[in-house]
């Protein structure tokens, strides 16, 4: 019997028991759907994370104080002088600035808000890719002359002055100190920004006077190229260890974007794999459903099998007939699952605002996998059908 | 055509040993119309299964058309069933889901013949048994006699040289039974070998030769001097009907 005829027979068999077939393939549909959703969203999430990390600049690195056991923080704090020496001695550094974080209150005549405050030097804007909407970011000379200026983000500007107000050259009180707004930057978006929060940036020299400090906990910098960022970050850390007498090499840590991207990639990959595997279990359950119904089908059609053997079907023909039926059944489920999975994934991606893309390998693998499930779980019932004794089968009522 | 020598068939269930056939010798020349009679349990169905290559003898030889069946593997035997033998069963054994043409075409599909050609050929076979206008009907839409004629069309479609019929009229009324016998007579006249199992003497009398089985042994073999003719029987049946009216 040729393949076309066999597939036709299989489809007819599936069609005759519409409800039963539908319930059987439901398991496969749900399994494939779950796998597709997980993989598609996992991929989307990964693209999103990678895109964002990339936008932060893949040349980015930071050296920061991680733990101070002797309690002598001042000794380990870093400043512009450290940066100057680093620039002189480490050849791969493109830019480097000290960065201090704190939170402060920001006040105008009409309103008071709390915001996170970043104190740094002028090059920070390039290093961290700060997007200026109005005015300008402060520069190195602003820092050198300790000008009382501030750059605020759009969120803080809107909160303090109201949406659409002209904020440039306005005075605000920052932690009780009068400063002038010289620029507004775009609010950060994306999963790492932790939402749209009010932020302010001041020259670090101003921070020193405001907070009676003489250094920062962190240095942010960029390397000249992506390939050198790891090496540069390590060198910078080593210089800090030497300059600040970190003999045990425990105080400073460093991080670089390239490494971060790789580990993020790995983490999302593993997560996708784990959730995908769990989703795969439902596919397994679906497969067992197919096997179950094929066994029922073989029993129901015992007499048919006997007849077919009597008129000249060989065992291989019988085997093939049932294998094709289980494969067609499960492939059908797989295809419906792929379509529903894609639709669901697209909807979910749209809802949580991550990029959606149909990956051809995923579709292909899901199809092949459902074929494999059909063959694997059809094998036993089909073999059972093929091994029936035709005389008993013909007598079966 | 068929040669059976010292054939034994023993079923061993582990608990009991049943000797279904004991020392059977049989020779069916090509073109013979043979009837096998005997009470149930006499071994005639076992013999039919062996003749139809659905079962193998325990000991002894079965030579079919010059080929020793013992030496054939499963695949070769399925080919023999497909090409050389046409089965007709008491319970018709049509596939309920398929319409008549597709039922008839099945043996051709297993022979690897294209579906277009096999359909044409099946329609021709249905025409031969007078059921061309029922080609698109399913078996459950037909009467018993019609179903058996479809089954005969199916048995004929690969043009086998032997027809094995196991109580083909057992489930039919008298008239349908005679009509079916008329078809067998016609097939016999075309030169086919026919082996027919029955326990009705009037059916057996259509054959040229009758053999009797009892307890697994071939106990009696008789030639039929004047085989009954279905046409004649049908005429008598019509006459009787008219008289009754």
mmCIF file of C-alpha atoms in Angstrom, chain A residues 31 35 70 85 98 103 113 128 144 154 156 166 191 223 247 294 297-298 322 347 358 361 368 392:
data_model
loop_
_atom_site.group_PDB
_atom_site.id
_atom_site.type_symbol
_atom_site.label_atom_id
_atom_site.label_comp_id
_atom_site.label_asym_id
_atom_site.label_seq_id
_atom_site.Cartn_x
_atom_site.Cartn_y
_atom_site.Cartn_z
ATOM 1 C CA UNK A 31 2.652 20.162 25.541
ATOM 2 C CA UNK A 35 7.241 24.429 24.995
ATOM 3 C CA UNK A 70 38.814 46.879 59.137
ATOM 4 C CA UNK A 85 46.636 58.056 37.556
ATOM 5 C CA UNK A 98 34.421 58.190 40.393
ATOM 6 C CA UNK A 103 19.559 59.536 48.113
ATOM 7 C CA UNK A 113 10.482 64.974 46.429
ATOM 8 C CA UNK A 128 26.875 55.446 31.061
ATOM 9 C CA UNK A 144 36.877 71.036 39.059
ATOM 10 C CA UNK A 154 12.553 63.960 33.250
ATOM 11 C CA UNK A 156 12.075 64.483 38.732
ATOM 12 C CA UNK A 166 10.717 75.181 31.749
ATOM 13 C CA UNK A 191 14.313 45.985 33.201
ATOM 14 C CA UNK A 223 37.730 50.351 27.740
ATOM 15 C CA UNK A 247 47.008 43.860 50.886
ATOM 16 C CA UNK A 294 -3.735 3.680 19.970
ATOM 17 C CA UNK A 297 -7.791 1.503 18.640
ATOM 18 C CA UNK A 298 -5.816 -1.681 18.046
ATOM 19 C CA UNK A 322 -0.877 2.164 13.022
ATOM 20 C CA UNK A 347 0.231 38.071 23.072
ATOM 21 C CA UNK A 358 9.181 33.331 15.434
ATOM 22 C CA UNK A 361 14.380 26.137 14.323
ATOM 23 C CA UNK A 368 10.008 16.883 14.509
ATOM 24 C CA UNK A 392 -7.881 -15.113 16.476
#
